[in-house]
PDB file of C-alpha atoms in Angstrom:
ATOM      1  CA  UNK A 673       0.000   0.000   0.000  1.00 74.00           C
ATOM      2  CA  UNK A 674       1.474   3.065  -0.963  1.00 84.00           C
ATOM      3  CA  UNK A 675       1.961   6.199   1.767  1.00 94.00           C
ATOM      4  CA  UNK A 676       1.166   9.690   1.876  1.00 93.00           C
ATOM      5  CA  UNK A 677       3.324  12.854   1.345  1.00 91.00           C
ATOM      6  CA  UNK A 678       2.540  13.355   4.917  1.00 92.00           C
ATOM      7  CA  UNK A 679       3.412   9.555   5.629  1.00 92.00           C
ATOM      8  CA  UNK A 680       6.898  10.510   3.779  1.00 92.00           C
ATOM      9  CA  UNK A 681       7.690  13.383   5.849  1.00 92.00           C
ATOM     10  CA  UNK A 682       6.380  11.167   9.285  1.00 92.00           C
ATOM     11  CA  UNK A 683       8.562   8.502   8.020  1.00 93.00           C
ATOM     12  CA  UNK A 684      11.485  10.176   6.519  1.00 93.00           C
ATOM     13  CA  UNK A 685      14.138   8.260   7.786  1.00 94.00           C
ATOM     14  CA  UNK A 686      13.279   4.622   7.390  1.00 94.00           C
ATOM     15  CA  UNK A 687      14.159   2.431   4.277  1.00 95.00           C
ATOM     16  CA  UNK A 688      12.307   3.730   1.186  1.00 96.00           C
ATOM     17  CA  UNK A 689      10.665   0.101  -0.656  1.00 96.00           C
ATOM     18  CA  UNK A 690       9.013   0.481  -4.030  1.00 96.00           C
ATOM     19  CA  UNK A 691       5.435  -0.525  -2.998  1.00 93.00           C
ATOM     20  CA  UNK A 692       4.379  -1.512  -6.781  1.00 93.00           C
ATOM     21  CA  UNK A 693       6.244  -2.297 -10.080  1.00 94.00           C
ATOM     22  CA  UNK A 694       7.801   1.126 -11.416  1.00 94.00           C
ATOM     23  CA  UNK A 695       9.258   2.038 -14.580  1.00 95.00           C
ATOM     24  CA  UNK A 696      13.073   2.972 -14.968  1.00 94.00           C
ATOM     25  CA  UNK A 697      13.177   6.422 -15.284  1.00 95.00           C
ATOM     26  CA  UNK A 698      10.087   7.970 -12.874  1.00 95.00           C
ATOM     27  CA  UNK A 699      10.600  10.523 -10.257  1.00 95.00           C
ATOM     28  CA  UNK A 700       9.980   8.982  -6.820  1.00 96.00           C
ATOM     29  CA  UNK A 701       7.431  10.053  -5.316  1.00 95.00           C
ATOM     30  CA  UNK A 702       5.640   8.982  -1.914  1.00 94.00           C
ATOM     31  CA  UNK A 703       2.352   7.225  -3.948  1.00 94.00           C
ATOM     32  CA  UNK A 704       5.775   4.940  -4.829  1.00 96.00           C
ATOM     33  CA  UNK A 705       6.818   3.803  -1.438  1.00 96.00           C
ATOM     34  CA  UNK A 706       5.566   1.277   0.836  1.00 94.00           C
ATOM     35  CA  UNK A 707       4.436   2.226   4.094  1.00 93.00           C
ATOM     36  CA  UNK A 708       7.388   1.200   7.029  1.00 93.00           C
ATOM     37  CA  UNK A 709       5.022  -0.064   9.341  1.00 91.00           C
ATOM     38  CA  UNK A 710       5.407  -3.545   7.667  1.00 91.00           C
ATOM     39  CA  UNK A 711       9.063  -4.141   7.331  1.00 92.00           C
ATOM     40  CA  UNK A 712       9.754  -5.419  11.171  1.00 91.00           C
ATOM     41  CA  UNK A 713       7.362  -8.700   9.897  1.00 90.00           C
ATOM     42  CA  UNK A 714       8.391  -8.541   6.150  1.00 90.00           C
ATOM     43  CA  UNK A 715      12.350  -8.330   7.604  1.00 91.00           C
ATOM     44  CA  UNK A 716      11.714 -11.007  10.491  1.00 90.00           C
ATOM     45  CA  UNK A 717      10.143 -14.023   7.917  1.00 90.00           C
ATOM     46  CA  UNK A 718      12.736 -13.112   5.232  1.00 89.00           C
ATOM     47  CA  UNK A 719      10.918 -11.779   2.680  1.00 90.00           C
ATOM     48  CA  UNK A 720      12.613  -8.420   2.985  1.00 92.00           C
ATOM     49  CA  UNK A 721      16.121  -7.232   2.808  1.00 92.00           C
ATOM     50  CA  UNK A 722      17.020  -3.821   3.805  1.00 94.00           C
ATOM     51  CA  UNK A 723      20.887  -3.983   4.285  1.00 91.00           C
ATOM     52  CA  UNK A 724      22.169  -1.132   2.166  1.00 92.00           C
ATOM     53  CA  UNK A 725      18.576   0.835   1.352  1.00 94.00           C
ATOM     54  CA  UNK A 726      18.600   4.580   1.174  1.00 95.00           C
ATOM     55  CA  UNK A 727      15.826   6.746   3.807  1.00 95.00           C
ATOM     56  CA  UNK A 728      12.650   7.517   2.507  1.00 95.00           C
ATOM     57  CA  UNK A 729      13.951  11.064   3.036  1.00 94.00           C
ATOM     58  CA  UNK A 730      16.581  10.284   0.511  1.00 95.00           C
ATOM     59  CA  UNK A 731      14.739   9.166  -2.683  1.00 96.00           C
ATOM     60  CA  UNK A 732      12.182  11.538  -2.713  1.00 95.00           C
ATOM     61  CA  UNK A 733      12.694  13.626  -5.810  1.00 95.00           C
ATOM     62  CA  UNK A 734      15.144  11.613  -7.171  1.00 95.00           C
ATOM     63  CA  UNK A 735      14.847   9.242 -10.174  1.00 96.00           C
ATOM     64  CA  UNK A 736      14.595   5.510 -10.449  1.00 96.00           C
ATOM     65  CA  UNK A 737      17.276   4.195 -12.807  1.00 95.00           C
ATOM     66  CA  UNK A 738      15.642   0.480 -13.669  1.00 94.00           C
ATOM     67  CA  UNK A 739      12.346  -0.793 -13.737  1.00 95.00           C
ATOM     68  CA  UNK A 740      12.140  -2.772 -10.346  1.00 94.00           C
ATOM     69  CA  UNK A 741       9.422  -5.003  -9.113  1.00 94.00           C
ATOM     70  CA  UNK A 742       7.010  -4.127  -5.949  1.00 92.00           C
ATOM     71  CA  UNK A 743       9.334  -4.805  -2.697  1.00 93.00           C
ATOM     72  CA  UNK A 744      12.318  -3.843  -4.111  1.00 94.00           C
ATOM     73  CA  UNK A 745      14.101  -1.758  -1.696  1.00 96.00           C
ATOM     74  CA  UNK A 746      15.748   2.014  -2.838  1.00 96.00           C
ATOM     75  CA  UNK A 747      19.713   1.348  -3.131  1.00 94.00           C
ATOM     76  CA  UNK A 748      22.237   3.221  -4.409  1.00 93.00           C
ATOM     77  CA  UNK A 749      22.437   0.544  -7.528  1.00 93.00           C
ATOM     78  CA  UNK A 750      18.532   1.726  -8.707  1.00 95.00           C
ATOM     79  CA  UNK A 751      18.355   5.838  -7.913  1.00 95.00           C
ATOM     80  CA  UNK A 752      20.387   8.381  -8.792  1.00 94.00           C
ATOM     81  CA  UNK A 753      20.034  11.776  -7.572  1.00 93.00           C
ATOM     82  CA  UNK A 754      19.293  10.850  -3.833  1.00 92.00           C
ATOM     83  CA  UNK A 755      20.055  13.186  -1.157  1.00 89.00           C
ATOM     84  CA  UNK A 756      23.783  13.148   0.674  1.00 79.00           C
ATOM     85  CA  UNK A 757      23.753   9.768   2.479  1.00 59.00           C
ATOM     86  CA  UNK A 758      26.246  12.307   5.359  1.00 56.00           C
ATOM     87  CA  UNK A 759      22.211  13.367   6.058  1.00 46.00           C
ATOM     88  CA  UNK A 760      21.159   9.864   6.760  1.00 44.00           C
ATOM     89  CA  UNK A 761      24.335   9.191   8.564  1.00 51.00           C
ATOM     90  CA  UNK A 762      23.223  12.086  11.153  1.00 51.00           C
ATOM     91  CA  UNK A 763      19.821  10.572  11.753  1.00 51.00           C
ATOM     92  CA  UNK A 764      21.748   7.241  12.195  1.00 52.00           C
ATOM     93  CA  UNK A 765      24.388   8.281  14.675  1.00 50.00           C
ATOM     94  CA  UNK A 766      20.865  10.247  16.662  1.00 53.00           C
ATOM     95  CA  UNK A 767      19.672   6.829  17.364  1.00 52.00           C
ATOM     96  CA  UNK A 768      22.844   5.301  18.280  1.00 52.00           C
ATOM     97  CA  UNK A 769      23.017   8.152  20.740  1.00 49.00           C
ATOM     98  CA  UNK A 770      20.255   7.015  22.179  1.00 50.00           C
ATOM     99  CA  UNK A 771      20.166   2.912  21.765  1.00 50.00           C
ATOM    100  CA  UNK A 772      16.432   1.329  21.563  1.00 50.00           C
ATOM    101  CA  UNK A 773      16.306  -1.112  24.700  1.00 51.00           C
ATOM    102  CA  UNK A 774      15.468  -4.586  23.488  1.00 52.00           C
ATOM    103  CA  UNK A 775      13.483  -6.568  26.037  1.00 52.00           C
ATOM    104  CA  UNK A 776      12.271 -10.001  24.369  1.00 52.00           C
ATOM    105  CA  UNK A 777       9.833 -11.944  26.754  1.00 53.00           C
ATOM    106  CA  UNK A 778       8.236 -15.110  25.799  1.00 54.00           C
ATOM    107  CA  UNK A 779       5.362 -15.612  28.258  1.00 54.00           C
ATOM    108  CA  UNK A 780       3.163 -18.634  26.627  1.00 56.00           C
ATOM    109  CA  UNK A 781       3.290 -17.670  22.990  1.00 58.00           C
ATOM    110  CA  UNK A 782       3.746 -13.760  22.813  1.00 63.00           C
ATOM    111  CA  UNK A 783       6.742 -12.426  22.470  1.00 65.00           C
ATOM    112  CA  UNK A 784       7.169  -8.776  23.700  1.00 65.00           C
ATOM    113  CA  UNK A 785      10.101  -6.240  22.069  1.00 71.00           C
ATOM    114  CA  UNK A 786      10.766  -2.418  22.547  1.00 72.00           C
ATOM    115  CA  UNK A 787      12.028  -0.974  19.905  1.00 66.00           C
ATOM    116  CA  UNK A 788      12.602   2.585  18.134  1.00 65.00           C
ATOM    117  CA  UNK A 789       9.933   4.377  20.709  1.00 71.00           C
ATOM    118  CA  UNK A 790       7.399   1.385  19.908  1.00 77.00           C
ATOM    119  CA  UNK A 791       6.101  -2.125  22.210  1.00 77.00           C
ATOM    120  CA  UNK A 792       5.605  -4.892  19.417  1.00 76.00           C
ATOM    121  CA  UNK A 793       4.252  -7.596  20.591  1.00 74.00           C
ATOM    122  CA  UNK A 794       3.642 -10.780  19.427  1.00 73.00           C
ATOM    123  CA  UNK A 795       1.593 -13.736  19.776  1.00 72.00           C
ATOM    124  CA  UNK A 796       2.037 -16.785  17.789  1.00 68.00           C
ATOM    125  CA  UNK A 797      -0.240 -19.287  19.307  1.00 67.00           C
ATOM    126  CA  UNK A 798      -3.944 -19.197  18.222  1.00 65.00           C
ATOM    127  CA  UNK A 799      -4.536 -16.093  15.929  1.00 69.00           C
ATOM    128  CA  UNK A 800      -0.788 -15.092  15.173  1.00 71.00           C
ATOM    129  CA  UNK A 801      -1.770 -11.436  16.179  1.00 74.00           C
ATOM    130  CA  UNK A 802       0.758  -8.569  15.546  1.00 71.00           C
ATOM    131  CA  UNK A 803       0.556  -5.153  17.886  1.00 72.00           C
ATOM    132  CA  UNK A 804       3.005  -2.298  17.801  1.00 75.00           C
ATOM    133  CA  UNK A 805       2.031   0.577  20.461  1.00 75.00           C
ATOM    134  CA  UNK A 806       4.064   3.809  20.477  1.00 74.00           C
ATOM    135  CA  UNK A 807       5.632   4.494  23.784  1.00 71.00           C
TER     136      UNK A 807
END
C-alpha cells in the first residue's frame, strides 16, 4: 500500500521500498513507497532485505534508474540523484546516541520487544496477532 506525502515526511528516515512495479526512469514520489510499518514482519520471515537501502527522506525527488518489481528496496544501484547519504548518517548516529532497549519476553506464545519508541508484541499461538504501540 502506498503512503502519503505526509506519511513521507512522518517517516522520513526509514528504508524507502518500491510498494508496486515502477518504470526505470520515474521521479519517486511517496504514492511509490511502501508504508514502514510492515518491514519489522516482512524483515523477520525473510521476505525483505534492507541492508544497504537509502531513507525515505533520501529518494524523494530523485529518479529511479531500472524498472524494479514491488518490494524492491531504494539502493544506491537503482536511484540516482538521492540526497547526501552524510544526512542519513546524522539521523543514524541520533539513534545510536540514544540505543532502543530490546526486552524479548516469551510468556506462553507472545513475544514482547521495545524498539525505536514502539512495544511490538507478538503472539504466535492461536490467531498469530501482531501489535506495535508507540511508547
Amino acid at each position: 500500500m502506498s503512503i502519503t506525502a505526509e506519511t513521507a515526511k512522518a517517516h522520513a528516515n526509514d528504508p524507502a521500498v518500491l510498494c508496486c512495479r515502477a518504470e526505470g526512469g520515474i521521479t519517486i514520489e511517496a504514492a511509490n513507497l511502501e508504508d514502514p510499518a510492515i518491514f519489522d514482519e516482512l524483515v523477520d520471515s525473510g521476505l525483505l532485505n534492507l541492508d544497504g537501502c537509502l531513507t525515505i527522506g533520501q529518494v524523494l525527488g530523485a529518479k529511479l534508474t531500472k524498472t524494479s518489481d514491488s518490494l524492491c528496496p531504494l539502493t544506491v544501484d537503482n536511484v540516482e540523484g538521492f540526497k547526501d547519504v552524510a544526512e542519513g548518517e546524522a539521523e543514524e548516529a541520533e539513534e545510536a546516541a540514544a540505543p532502543a532497549a530490546t526486552v524479548d519476553m516469551n510468556v506462553q506464545g507472545a513475544v514482547t520487544t521495545v524498539k525505536r519508541g514502539k512495544v511490538v508484541i507478538s503472539i504466535k499461538e492461536g490467531k498469530d496477532i501482531y501489535l506495535e504501540l508507540p511508547i
